[in-house]
Amino acid sequence: MKVTIKDVAERANVSIATVSRVFNKSGPVTDQTRHRVLTIARDLRYTPNASARSLSTSKTDTVGLLLPDLYGEFFSEVIRGADQTVQQYHHHLLVSSSHNNRNEIEAALRVMRGRVDGLVIMSPHIDAATLNANLPKSLPVVLLNCYVKDSSFDSLNIDNIGGAHQMVKHLIQHNHTRIAIIKGTEQNYDAEERLSGYRAALREANLEVSADLEFPGDFTEEAGFQAAKKILVLPHRPTAIFASNDSMAIGAISALRESEVQVPEEIAVAGFDDIPISKYMKPGLSSVHVPISNLGVLALERLFAAVTEKDNHIKKQDIITTELVVRESCGIHETNNDD
Amino acid sequence: MKVTIKDVAERANVSIATVSRVFNKSGPVTDQTRHRVLTIARDLRYTPNASARSLSTSKTDTVGLLLPDLYGEFFSEVIRGADQTVQQYHHHLLVSSSHNNRNEIEAALRVMRGRVDGLVIMSPHIDAATLNANLPKSLPVVLLNCYVKDSSFDSLNIDNIGGAHQMVKHLIQHNHTRIAIIKGTEQNYDAEERLSGYRAALREANLEVSADLEFPGDFTEEAGFQAAKKILVLPHRPTAIFASNDSMAIGAISALRESEVQVPEEIAVAGFDDIPISKYMKPGLSSVHVPISNLGVLALERLFAAVTEKDNHIKKQDIITTELVVRESCGIHETNNDD
DNA sequence: CTGAAAGCGCTTACAG
DNA sequence: CTGAAAGCGCTTACAG
């Protein structure tokens, strides 16, 4: 049933070595034999067996992408960017998601090991020790928005603190003094950093940092909706809400409108991520722009650099800068986005 | 550097056959040797080489997922459902996306061939001939929302016609007689079927089917935005817009509000897909609910059935039913969703 | 219960 | 330019 290199070789009256050379464009082969082999291979519908090839070359032509829970537009964008780059480098993409505790991540790491030439990890729960314990030293790894700050790994991190700080500062500059935050998932890296940025901006302006203004969330619309409901019943109502991502901001706006509270007139709302849809909200959602699909591209390019350069590869820890995007939801209509 | 089955065998004073048996839980091994092997394997951080294993078993424990362009929330949901099921069956997921013409798809098919035990294909551009030409007869395939209606393939298709028909009928029953449609991507399967459903409902009600009411789109918010702008300048303005998906409906609503046209009072708007965010729009977006993440689950479950049952597997062509979800954007507030 | 050995389908020095 | 052969790291009948 299945056709192998041997079948092609026999029919073409050459050795399997020659067929191999033709398919790998390696070594010298006459045009004539090359052509004959290629024709017969096509007739027979021969494709080299990937496992056999991997076994002898110890390369898999595959890279892994480890993701947390997939939600919303964000991960579509990341995967799009990643896949695009992987295809460009003629590799394949093994995706594994929804690892939300240490055991699941360790299992995922072990499973990837031996199946991929390199690994991009986007996981809020990972630490350097776990990585070292479960991955061979030789496997190239790029950490995308992980907690790990360790110069022994390549990493790309969104400037969460800076972005949140900028947005909150912007609100303060426009006379908001009581600003609530809807936090991201507990223990999540982005969540904690965005919270830090928020607090830092308040402190800088000598505004009170109070737990009464910090509401739990988990990055979903529903969480934003619930948090806003709680904010609405506060005795001394905030004039602005900073949601730790756009999905929650959208949920929050929905809750406010349901209660007939005007955005931005009565309460200003701002988000984070600048997912594509935010622009089409009414009012348009002010947000902190993250180059999402570019994240996937950058991570994979770094990974391929590591794979190619081997021991000569120099690891870097990069911060991806964000950008303030002011739309209507925060009530401040400006043409230029200065802070 | 890398540790193989041989290293484990030597250190444990057993043959590689025994180590293999321990790792595959096959054949009889004394508890004592099993334990010894396992301990040593852990110390050595041994993981079986996936390629070697695949080569001798001719199984890859990997399934492929072929997707079109990734956009919005839709594909995050599909991938989430797929990955979840794949993990449950202890397999891995090879994802390949953004194949938008025949050549790219053929290349992707060939590349998958030999790397996966089965394949889920979600591609509007595929046809039976291309599949047969590029895939071995023996490879299990499940078509997810593809054009191909061929009993030689397992397939799952969204009831696009029925869903669109139901939504438009609903609008008609509430006295809309001039209903515009924003179409999906040219030549796209979903796009064409939703258009058919729209037309069928109009005809059934003896309403005119006119090209003047059919506007091009490509499933993005931007396309919905642009289409709505065109609709607004129509001499005889429609009272309702049926967008072929939610993203376009959201874009359209954005355009209408920008022009200070009230939704639903002046123009009703409805979408298709019922992506999670639609519920949080203001006004809440009326839509046709598609069980999106379930799509991924169902497709993969069918695939694993095919993989396991081999020649005994009976192919089926299933239609996934949709459900009308009436919210505020279409202006008809009802508790029950009867049509 | 355990081992020796063939075989999976390739690649790649090494000869010629 | 081409071929014979070793080797990649496993699994799996077949013996014992």
JSON list of N, CA and C in Angstrom, two decimals, chain A residues 2 45 47 51-52 54-55 58 60 62 70 72-73 76 79-80 83 87 92-95 97 111 113 115 132 221-222 250 254 257 277 280-282, chain B residues 2 45 47 51 54-55 58 60 62 70 72-73 76 79-80 83 87 92-95 97 99 111 113 115 132 221-222 250 254 257 277 280-282:
[
{"chain": "A", "resi": 2, "resn": "LYS", "atom": "N", "xyz": [1.61, 1.43, 1.06]},
{"chain": "A", "resi": 2, "resn": "LYS", "atom": "CA", "xyz": [2.40, 2.65, 1.14]},
{"chain": "A", "resi": 2, "resn": "LYS", "atom": "C", "xyz": [3.69, 2.53, 0.32]},
{"chain": "A", "resi": 45, "resn": "ARG", "atom": "N", "xyz": [3.26, 8.60, -6.38]},
{"chain": "A", "resi": 45, "resn": "ARG", "atom": "CA", "xyz": [2.80, 9.45, -5.27]},
{"chain": "A", "resi": 45, "resn": "ARG", "atom": "C", "xyz": [3.64, 9.24, -4.02]},
{"chain": "A", "resi": 47, "resn": "THR", "atom": "N", "xyz": [5.91, 10.16, -0.99]},
{"chain": "A", "resi": 47, "resn": "THR", "atom": "CA", "xyz": [6.37, 11.22, -0.08]},
{"chain": "A", "resi": 47, "resn": "THR", "atom": "C", "xyz": [7.31, 10.58, 0.91]},
{"chain": "A", "resi": 51, "resn": "SER", "atom": "N", "xyz": [9.01, 10.40, 9.77]},
{"chain": "A", "resi": 51, "resn": "SER", "atom": "CA", "xyz": [9.61, 9.80, 10.96]},
{"chain": "A", "resi": 51, "resn": "SER", "atom": "C", "xyz": [10.99, 9.24, 10.64]},
{"chain": "A", "resi": 52, "resn": "ALA", "atom": "N", "xyz": [11.07, 8.52, 9.55]},
{"chain": "A", "resi": 52, "resn": "ALA", "atom": "CA", "xyz": [12.34, 7.92, 9.17]},
{"chain": "A", "resi": 52, "resn": "ALA", "atom": "C", "xyz": [13.38, 9.01, 8.95]},
{"chain": "A", "resi": 54, "resn": "SER", "atom": "N", "xyz": [13.38, 12.02, 10.22]},
{"chain": "A", "resi": 54, "resn": "SER", "atom": "CA", "xyz": [13.73, 12.61, 11.51]},
{"chain": "A", "resi": 54, "resn": "SER", "atom": "C", "xyz": [14.70, 11.73, 12.27]},
{"chain": "A", "resi": 55, "resn": "LEU", "atom": "N", "xyz": [14.44, 10.45, 12.19]},
{"chain": "A", "resi": 55, "resn": "LEU", "atom": "CA", "xyz": [15.27, 9.52, 12.95]},
{"chain": "A", "resi": 55, "resn": "LEU", "atom": "C", "xyz": [16.72, 9.59, 12.48]},
{"chain": "A", "resi": 58, "resn": "SER", "atom": "N", "xyz": [17.92, 13.49, 13.01]},
{"chain": "A", "resi": 58, "resn": "SER", "atom": "CA", "xyz": [17.59, 14.08, 14.31]},
{"chain": "A", "resi": 58, "resn": "SER", "atom": "C", "xyz": [17.15, 15.54, 14.22]},
{"chain": "A", "resi": 60, "resn": "THR", "atom": "N", "xyz": [13.26, 17.53, 13.33]},
{"chain": "A", "resi": 60, "resn": "THR", "atom": "CA", "xyz": [11.85, 17.20, 13.13]},
{"chain": "A", "resi": 60, "resn": "THR", "atom": "C", "xyz": [11.15, 18.16, 12.18]},
{"chain": "A", "resi": 62, "resn": "THR", "atom": "N", "xyz": [9.78, 20.64, 12.98]},
{"chain": "A", "resi": 62, "resn": "THR", "atom": "CA", "xyz": [8.56, 21.03, 13.67]},
{"chain": "A", "resi": 62, "resn": "THR", "atom": "C", "xyz": [8.93, 21.88, 14.89]},
{"chain": "A", "resi": 70, "resn": "LEU", "atom": "N", "xyz": [-7.09, 29.27, 25.62]},
{"chain": "A", "resi": 70, "resn": "LEU", "atom": "CA", "xyz": [-7.39, 30.08, 24.44]},
{"chain": "A", "resi": 70, "resn": "LEU", "atom": "C", "xyz": [-8.69, 30.84, 24.65]},
{"chain": "A", "resi": 72, "resn": "GLY", "atom": "N", "xyz": [-11.00, 34.46, 23.13]},
{"chain": "A", "resi": 72, "resn": "GLY", "atom": "CA", "xyz": [-11.14, 35.69, 22.38]},
{"chain": "A", "resi": 72, "resn": "GLY", "atom": "C", "xyz": [-10.27, 35.81, 21.14]},
{"chain": "A", "resi": 73, "resn": "GLU", "atom": "N", "xyz": [-10.13, 37.02, 20.71]},
{"chain": "A", "resi": 73, "resn": "GLU", "atom": "CA", "xyz": [-9.40, 37.28, 19.48]},
{"chain": "A", "resi": 73, "resn": "GLU", "atom": "C", "xyz": [-7.90, 37.17, 19.68]},
{"chain": "A", "resi": 76, "resn": "SER", "atom": "N", "xyz": [-6.10, 33.89, 18.47]},
{"chain": "A", "resi": 76, "resn": "SER", "atom": "CA", "xyz": [-6.17, 33.72, 17.02]},
{"chain": "A", "resi": 76, "resn": "SER", "atom": "C", "xyz": [-5.06, 34.51, 16.37]},
{"chain": "A", "resi": 79, "resn": "ILE", "atom": "N", "xyz": [-1.53, 32.96, 17.11]},
{"chain": "A", "resi": 79, "resn": "ILE", "atom": "CA", "xyz": [-1.32, 31.74, 16.32]},
{"chain": "A", "resi": 79, "resn": "ILE", "atom": "C", "xyz": [-1.14, 32.09, 14.84]},
{"chain": "A", "resi": 80, "resn": "ARG", "atom": "N", "xyz": [-1.92, 33.05, 14.38]},
{"chain": "A", "resi": 80, "resn": "ARG", "atom": "CA", "xyz": [-1.79, 33.47, 12.99]},
{"chain": "A", "resi": 80, "resn": "ARG", "atom": "C", "xyz": [-0.35, 33.92, 12.69]},
{"chain": "A", "resi": 83, "resn": "ASP", "atom": "N", "xyz": [2.10, 30.86, 12.94]},
{"chain": "A", "resi": 83, "resn": "ASP", "atom": "CA", "xyz": [1.97, 29.92, 11.83]},
{"chain": "A", "resi": 83, "resn": "ASP", "atom": "C", "xyz": [2.57, 30.48, 10.55]},
{"chain": "A", "resi": 87, "resn": "GLN", "atom": "N", "xyz": [5.63, 28.69, 8.57]},
{"chain": "A", "resi": 87, "resn": "GLN", "atom": "CA", "xyz": [5.53, 28.26, 7.17]},
{"chain": "A", "resi": 87, "resn": "GLN", "atom": "C", "xyz": [6.64, 28.86, 6.32]},
{"chain": "A", "resi": 92, "resn": "HIS", "atom": "N", "xyz": [6.80, 23.03, 10.68]},
{"chain": "A", "resi": 92, "resn": "HIS", "atom": "CA", "xyz": [5.42, 22.77, 11.05]},
{"chain": "A", "resi": 92, "resn": "HIS", "atom": "C", "xyz": [5.18, 23.19, 12.48]},
{"chain": "A", "resi": 93, "resn": "LEU", "atom": "N", "xyz": [3.90, 23.39, 12.79]},
{"chain": "A", "resi": 93, "resn": "LEU", "atom": "CA", "xyz": [3.57, 23.95, 14.09]},
{"chain": "A", "resi": 93, "resn": "LEU", "atom": "C", "xyz": [2.75, 22.98, 14.92]},
{"chain": "A", "resi": 94, "resn": "LEU", "atom": "N", "xyz": [3.31, 22.59, 16.05]},
{"chain": "A", "resi": 94, "resn": "LEU", "atom": "CA", "xyz": [2.60, 21.72, 16.97]},
{"chain": "A", "resi": 94, "resn": "LEU", "atom": "C", "xyz": [2.05, 22.62, 18.08]},
{"chain": "A", "resi": 95, "resn": "VAL", "atom": "N", "xyz": [0.74, 22.64, 18.23]},
{"chain": "A", "resi": 95, "resn": "VAL", "atom": "CA", "xyz": [0.14, 23.55, 19.20]},
{"chain": "A", "resi": 95, "resn": "VAL", "atom": "C", "xyz": [-0.41, 22.77, 20.39]},
{"chain": "A", "resi": 97, "resn": "SER", "atom": "N", "xyz": [-2.47, 23.67, 24.10]},
{"chain": "A", "resi": 97, "resn": "SER", "atom": "CA", "xyz": [-3.00, 24.78, 24.89]},
{"chain": "A", "resi": 97, "resn": "SER", "atom": "C", "xyz": [-3.67, 24.32, 26.17]},
{"chain": "A", "resi": 111, "resn": "VAL", "atom": "N", "xyz": [6.02, 15.98, 26.60]},
{"chain": "A", "resi": 111, "resn": "VAL", "atom": "CA", "xyz": [5.45, 15.47, 25.37]},
{"chain": "A", "resi": 111, "resn": "VAL", "atom": "C", "xyz": [6.07, 16.17, 24.15]},
{"chain": "A", "resi": 113, "resn": "ARG", "atom": "N", "xyz": [9.03, 17.51, 24.03]},
{"chain": "A", "resi": 113, "resn": "ARG", "atom": "CA", "xyz": [10.43, 17.11, 23.98]},
{"chain": "A", "resi": 113, "resn": "ARG", "atom": "C", "xyz": [10.59, 15.89, 23.07]},
{"chain": "A", "resi": 115, "resn": "ARG", "atom": "N", "xyz": [9.82, 15.88, 19.97]},
{"chain": "A", "resi": 115, "resn": "ARG", "atom": "CA", "xyz": [8.96, 16.02, 18.80]},
{"chain": "A", "resi": 115, "resn": "ARG", "atom": "C", "xyz": [9.21, 17.31, 18.05]},
{"chain": "A", "resi": 132, "resn": "ASN", "atom": "N", "xyz": [13.97, 23.82, 33.25]},
{"chain": "A", "resi": 132, "resn": "ASN", "atom": "CA", "xyz": [15.22, 23.09, 33.26]},
{"chain": "A", "resi": 132, "resn": "ASN", "atom": "C", "xyz": [15.03, 21.62, 33.59]},
{"chain": "A", "resi": 221, "resn": "GLU", "atom": "N", "xyz": [-15.28, 38.63, 29.15]},
{"chain": "A", "resi": 221, "resn": "GLU", "atom": "CA", "xyz": [-16.32, 39.66, 29.12]},
{"chain": "A", "resi": 221, "resn": "GLU", "atom": "C", "xyz": [-17.19, 39.56, 30.37]},
{"chain": "A", "resi": 222, "resn": "GLU", "atom": "N", "xyz": [-17.53, 38.33, 30.71]},
{"chain": "A", "resi": 222, "resn": "GLU", "atom": "CA", "xyz": [-18.41, 38.11, 31.84]},
{"chain": "A", "resi": 222, "resn": "GLU", "atom": "C", "xyz": [-17.82, 38.70, 33.13]},
{"chain": "A", "resi": 250, "resn": "ILE", "atom": "N", "xyz": [-15.13, 45.59, 27.57]},
{"chain": "A", "resi": 250, "resn": "ILE", "atom": "CA", "xyz": [-16.37, 45.47, 26.79]},
{"chain": "A", "resi": 250, "resn": "ILE", "atom": "C", "xyz": [-17.50, 44.94, 27.67]},
{"chain": "A", "resi": 254, "resn": "SER", "atom": "N", "xyz": [-20.92, 47.03, 28.81]},
{"chain": "A", "resi": 254, "resn": "SER", "atom": "CA", "xyz": [-22.23, 46.42, 28.65]},
{"chain": "A", "resi": 254, "resn": "SER", "atom": "C", "xyz": [-23.04, 46.55, 29.95]},
{"chain": "A", "resi": 257, "resn": "ARG", "atom": "N", "xyz": [-24.16, 50.23, 30.57]},
{"chain": "A", "resi": 257, "resn": "ARG", "atom": "CA", "xyz": [-25.28, 50.65, 29.73]},
{"chain": "A", "resi": 257, "resn": "ARG", "atom": "C", "xyz": [-26.57, 49.99, 30.18]},
{"chain": "A", "resi": 277, "resn": "ILE", "atom": "N", "xyz": [-11.45, 44.29, 17.45]},
{"chain": "A", "resi": 277, "resn": "ILE", "atom": "CA", "xyz": [-12.85, 44.67, 17.58]},
{"chain": "A", "resi": 277, "resn": "ILE", "atom": "C", "xyz": [-13.05, 45.97, 18.38]},
{"chain": "A", "resi": 280, "resn": "TYR", "atom": "N", "xyz": [-14.33, 49.05, 16.85]},
{"chain": "A", "resi": 280, "resn": "TYR", "atom": "CA", "xyz": [-15.70, 49.06, 16.35]},
{"chain": "A", "resi": 280, "resn": "TYR", "atom": "C", "xyz": [-16.74, 49.10, 17.44]},
{"chain": "A", "resi": 281, "resn": "MET", "atom": "N", "xyz": [-16.29, 49.24, 18.67]},
{"chain": "A", "resi": 281, "resn": "MET", "atom": "CA", "xyz": [-17.23, 49.37, 19.77]},
{"chain": "A", "resi": 281, "resn": "MET", "atom": "C", "xyz": [-17.84, 50.76, 19.71]},
{"chain": "A", "resi": 282, "resn": "LYS", "atom": "N", "xyz": [-19.01, 50.90, 20.33]},
{"chain": "A", "resi": 282, "resn": "LYS", "atom": "CA", "xyz": [-19.55, 52.24, 20.50]},
{"chain": "A", "resi": 282, "resn": "LYS", "atom": "C", "xyz": [-19.81, 52.44, 21.96]},
{"chain": "B", "resi": 2, "resn": "LYS", "atom": "N", "xyz": [22.26, 13.03, 24.32]},
{"chain": "B", "resi": 2, "resn": "LYS", "atom": "CA", "xyz": [20.88, 12.52, 24.41]},
{"chain": "B", "resi": 2, "resn": "LYS", "atom": "C", "xyz": [20.84, 11.08, 24.90]},
{"chain": "B", "resi": 45, "resn": "ARG", "atom": "N", "xyz": [16.54, 10.98, 32.84]},
{"chain": "B", "resi": 45, "resn": "ARG", "atom": "CA", "xyz": [15.62, 11.84, 32.09]},
{"chain": "B", "resi": 45, "resn": "ARG", "atom": "C", "xyz": [15.38, 11.33, 30.68]},
{"chain": "B", "resi": 47, "resn": "THR", "atom": "N", "xyz": [13.33, 10.08, 27.61]},
{"chain": "B", "resi": 47, "resn": "THR", "atom": "CA", "xyz": [12.03, 10.10, 26.92]},
{"chain": "B", "resi": 47, "resn": "THR", "atom": "C", "xyz": [12.21, 9.32, 25.63]},
{"chain": "B", "resi": 51, "resn": "SER", "atom": "N", "xyz": [10.20, 9.87, 16.87]},
{"chain": "B", "resi": 51, "resn": "SER", "atom": "CA", "xyz": [10.38, 9.47, 15.47]},
{"chain": "B", "resi": 51, "resn": "SER", "atom": "C", "xyz": [10.64, 7.98, 15.35]},
{"chain": "B", "resi": 54, "resn": "SER", "atom": "N", "xyz": [7.49, 6.14, 15.96]},
{"chain": "B", "resi": 54, "resn": "SER", "atom": "CA", "xyz": [6.59, 6.24, 14.81]},
{"chain": "B", "resi": 54, "resn": "SER", "atom": "C", "xyz": [7.04, 5.34, 13.68]},
{"chain": "B", "resi": 55, "resn": "LEU", "atom": "N", "xyz": [8.34, 5.31, 13.48]},
{"chain": "B", "resi": 55, "resn": "LEU", "atom": "CA", "xyz": [8.86, 4.52, 12.37]},
{"chain": "B", "resi": 55, "resn": "LEU", "atom": "C", "xyz": [8.53, 3.05, 12.54]},
{"chain": "B", "resi": 58, "resn": "SER", "atom": "N", "xyz": [4.43, 2.80, 12.77]},
{"chain": "B", "resi": 58, "resn": "SER", "atom": "CA", "xyz": [3.71, 3.55, 11.74]},
{"chain": "B", "resi": 58, "resn": "SER", "atom": "C", "xyz": [2.45, 4.23, 12.28]},
{"chain": "B", "resi": 60, "resn": "THR", "atom": "N", "xyz": [1.70, 8.07, 14.40]},
{"chain": "B", "resi": 60, "resn": "THR", "atom": "CA", "xyz": [2.41, 9.29, 14.79]},
{"chain": "B", "resi": 60, "resn": "THR", "atom": "C", "xyz": [1.85, 9.90, 16.07]},
{"chain": "B", "resi": 62, "resn": "THR", "atom": "N", "xyz": [-0.33, 11.88, 16.22]},
{"chain": "B", "resi": 62, "resn": "THR", "atom": "CA", "xyz": [-0.55, 13.29, 15.91]},
{"chain": "B", "resi": 62, "resn": "THR", "atom": "C", "xyz": [-1.68, 13.40, 14.89]},
{"chain": "B", "resi": 70, "resn": "LEU", "atom": "N", "xyz": [-7.05, 32.71, 9.83]},
{"chain": "B", "resi": 70, "resn": "LEU", "atom": "CA", "xyz": [-7.51, 32.84, 11.21]},
{"chain": "B", "resi": 70, "resn": "LEU", "atom": "C", "xyz": [-7.97, 34.26, 11.46]},
{"chain": "B", "resi": 72, "resn": "GLY", "atom": "N", "xyz": [-10.57, 36.73, 14.27]},
{"chain": "B", "resi": 72, "resn": "GLY", "atom": "CA", "xyz": [-11.56, 36.89, 15.32]},
{"chain": "B", "resi": 72, "resn": "GLY", "atom": "C", "xyz": [-11.62, 35.77, 16.34]},
{"chain": "B", "resi": 73, "resn": "GLU", "atom": "N", "xyz": [-12.72, 35.76, 17.03]},
{"chain": "B", "resi": 73, "resn": "GLU", "atom": "CA", "xyz": [-12.88, 34.80, 18.12]},
{"chain": "B", "resi": 73, "resn": "GLU", "atom": "C", "xyz": [-13.16, 33.41, 17.61]},
{"chain": "B", "resi": 76, "resn": "SER", "atom": "N", "xyz": [-10.23, 30.78, 17.56]},
{"chain": "B", "resi": 76, "resn": "SER", "atom": "CA", "xyz": [-9.76, 30.46, 18.90]},
{"chain": "B", "resi": 76, "resn": "SER", "atom": "C", "xyz": [-10.66, 29.38, 19.49]},
{"chain": "B", "resi": 79, "resn": "ILE", "atom": "N", "xyz": [-10.16, 25.94, 17.69]},
{"chain": "B", "resi": 79, "resn": "ILE", "atom": "CA", "xyz": [-8.88, 25.32, 18.10]},
{"chain": "B", "resi": 79, "resn": "ILE", "atom": "C", "xyz": [-8.96, 24.84, 19.54]},
{"chain": "B", "resi": 80, "resn": "ARG", "atom": "N", "xyz": [-9.60, 25.64, 20.38]},
{"chain": "B", "resi": 80, "resn": "ARG", "atom": "CA", "xyz": [-9.73, 25.24, 21.77]},
{"chain": "B", "resi": 80, "resn": "ARG", "atom": "C", "xyz": [-10.44, 23.89, 21.87]},
{"chain": "B", "resi": 83, "resn": "ASP", "atom": "N", "xyz": [-8.18, 21.06, 20.39]},
{"chain": "B", "resi": 83, "resn": "ASP", "atom": "CA", "xyz": [-7.03, 20.72, 21.23]},
{"chain": "B", "resi": 83, "resn": "ASP", "atom": "C", "xyz": [-7.45, 19.94, 22.46]},
{"chain": "B", "resi": 87, "resn": "GLN", "atom": "N", "xyz": [-6.08, 16.21, 23.27]},
{"chain": "B", "resi": 87, "resn": "GLN", "atom": "CA", "xyz": [-5.37, 15.87, 24.50]},
{"chain": "B", "resi": 87, "resn": "GLN", "atom": "C", "xyz": [-6.03, 14.72, 25.22]},
{"chain": "B", "resi": 92, "resn": "HIS", "atom": "N", "xyz": [-1.42, 14.59, 19.60]},
{"chain": "B", "resi": 92, "resn": "HIS", "atom": "CA", "xyz": [-0.91, 15.95, 19.47]},
{"chain": "B", "resi": 92, "resn": "HIS", "atom": "C", "xyz": [-1.53, 16.62, 18.27]},
{"chain": "B", "resi": 93, "resn": "LEU", "atom": "N", "xyz": [-1.47, 17.93, 18.28]},
{"chain": "B", "resi": 93, "resn": "LEU", "atom": "CA", "xyz": [-2.20, 18.67, 17.25]},
{"chain": "B", "resi": 93, "resn": "LEU", "atom": "C", "xyz": [-1.24, 19.50, 16.39]},
{"chain": "B", "resi": 94, "resn": "LEU", "atom": "N", "xyz": [-1.22, 19.16, 15.11]},
{"chain": "B", "resi": 94, "resn": "LEU", "atom": "CA", "xyz": [-0.42, 19.91, 14.16]},
{"chain": "B", "resi": 94, "resn": "LEU", "atom": "C", "xyz": [-1.36, 20.87, 13.45]},
{"chain": "B", "resi": 95, "resn": "VAL", "atom": "N", "xyz": [-1.10, 22.16, 13.59]},
{"chain": "B", "resi": 95, "resn": "VAL", "atom": "CA", "xyz": [-2.02, 23.15, 13.01]},
{"chain": "B", "resi": 95, "resn": "VAL", "atom": "C", "xyz": [-1.38, 23.82, 11.80]},
{"chain": "B", "resi": 97, "resn": "SER", "atom": "N", "xyz": [-2.49, 26.87, 8.95]},
{"chain": "B", "resi": 97, "resn": "SER", "atom": "CA", "xyz": [-3.58, 27.77, 8.56]},
{"chain": "B", "resi": 97, "resn": "SER", "atom": "C", "xyz": [-3.24, 28.65, 7.39]},
{"chain": "B", "resi": 99, "resn": "HIS", "atom": "N", "xyz": [-4.43, 28.91, 4.28]},
{"chain": "B", "resi": 99, "resn": "HIS", "atom": "CA", "xyz": [-4.27, 28.40, 2.92]},
{"chain": "B", "resi": 99, "resn": "HIS", "atom": "C", "xyz": [-5.43, 28.91, 2.12]},
{"chain": "B", "resi": 111, "resn": "VAL", "atom": "N", "xyz": [2.27, 17.99, 2.91]},
{"chain": "B", "resi": 111, "resn": "VAL", "atom": "CA", "xyz": [3.14, 18.13, 4.06]},
{"chain": "B", "resi": 111, "resn": "VAL", "atom": "C", "xyz": [2.57, 17.37, 5.26]},
{"chain": "B", "resi": 113, "resn": "ARG", "atom": "N", "xyz": [0.61, 14.76, 5.13]},
{"chain": "B", "resi": 113, "resn": "ARG", "atom": "CA", "xyz": [0.66, 13.35, 4.77]},
{"chain": "B", "resi": 113, "resn": "ARG", "atom": "C", "xyz": [1.95, 12.75, 5.29]},
{"chain": "B", "resi": 115, "resn": "ARG", "atom": "N", "xyz": [2.77, 12.70, 8.37]},
{"chain": "B", "resi": 115, "resn": "ARG", "atom": "CA", "xyz": [3.08, 13.25, 9.69]},
{"chain": "B", "resi": 115, "resn": "ARG", "atom": "C", "xyz": [1.95, 13.06, 10.68]},
{"chain": "B", "resi": 132, "resn": "ASN", "atom": "N", "xyz": [-8.43, 13.59, -3.02]},
{"chain": "B", "resi": 132, "resn": "ASN", "atom": "CA", "xyz": [-8.02, 12.27, -3.46]},
{"chain": "B", "resi": 132, "resn": "ASN", "atom": "C", "xyz": [-6.64, 12.27, -4.10]},
{"chain": "B", "resi": 221, "resn": "GLU", "atom": "N", "xyz": [-14.80, 43.09, 10.50]},
{"chain": "B", "resi": 221, "resn": "GLU", "atom": "CA", "xyz": [-15.53, 44.26, 10.99]},
{"chain": "B", "resi": 221, "resn": "GLU", "atom": "C", "xyz": [-15.48, 45.39, 9.97]},
{"chain": "B", "resi": 222, "resn": "GLU", "atom": "N", "xyz": [-14.32, 45.57, 9.41]},
{"chain": "B", "resi": 222, "resn": "GLU", "atom": "CA", "xyz": [-14.14, 46.65, 8.46]},
{"chain": "B", "resi": 222, "resn": "GLU", "atom": "C", "xyz": [-15.10, 46.53, 7.27]},
{"chain": "B", "resi": 250, "resn": "ILE", "atom": "N", "xyz": [-21.12, 43.81, 13.74]},
{"chain": "B", "resi": 250, "resn": "ILE", "atom": "CA", "xyz": [-20.55, 44.77, 14.70]},
{"chain": "B", "resi": 250, "resn": "ILE", "atom": "C", "xyz": [-19.96, 45.97, 13.96]},
{"chain": "B", "resi": 254, "resn": "SER", "atom": "N", "xyz": [-21.37, 49.89, 14.13]},
{"chain": "B", "resi": 254, "resn": "SER", "atom": "CA", "xyz": [-20.44, 50.98, 14.38]},
{"chain": "B", "resi": 254, "resn": "SER", "atom": "C", "xyz": [-20.64, 52.10, 13.35]},
{"chain": "B", "resi": 257, "resn": "ARG", "atom": "N", "xyz": [-24.01, 53.99, 13.94]},
{"chain": "B", "resi": 257, "resn": "ARG", "atom": "CA", "xyz": [-23.97, 54.92, 15.07]},
{"chain": "B", "resi": 257, "resn": "ARG", "atom": "C", "xyz": [-23.14, 56.14, 14.73]},
{"chain": "B", "resi": 277, "resn": "ILE", "atom": "N", "xyz": [-18.67, 37.51, 22.22]},
{"chain": "B", "resi": 277, "resn": "ILE", "atom": "CA", "xyz": [-18.73, 38.94, 22.49]},
{"chain": "B", "resi": 277, "resn": "ILE", "atom": "C", "xyz": [-20.07, 39.57, 22.10]},
{"chain": "B", "resi": 280, "resn": "TYR", "atom": "N", "xyz": [-22.38, 40.95, 24.60]},
{"chain": "B", "resi": 280, "resn": "TYR", "atom": "CA", "xyz": [-21.97, 42.12, 25.35]},
{"chain": "B", "resi": 280, "resn": "TYR", "atom": "C", "xyz": [-21.98, 43.40, 24.54]},
{"chain": "B", "resi": 281, "resn": "MET", "atom": "N", "xyz": [-22.45, 43.30, 23.33]},
{"chain": "B", "resi": 281, "resn": "MET", "atom": "CA", "xyz": [-22.59, 44.50, 22.52]},
{"chain": "B", "resi": 281, "resn": "MET", "atom": "C", "xyz": [-23.77, 45.31, 23.07]},
{"chain": "B", "resi": 282, "resn": "LYS", "atom": "N", "xyz": [-23.75, 46.59, 22.75]},
{"chain": "B", "resi": 282, "resn": "LYS", "atom": "CA", "xyz": [-24.92, 47.41, 23.04]},
{"chain": "B", "resi": 282, "resn": "LYS", "atom": "C", "xyz": [-25.34, 48.07, 21.77]}
]
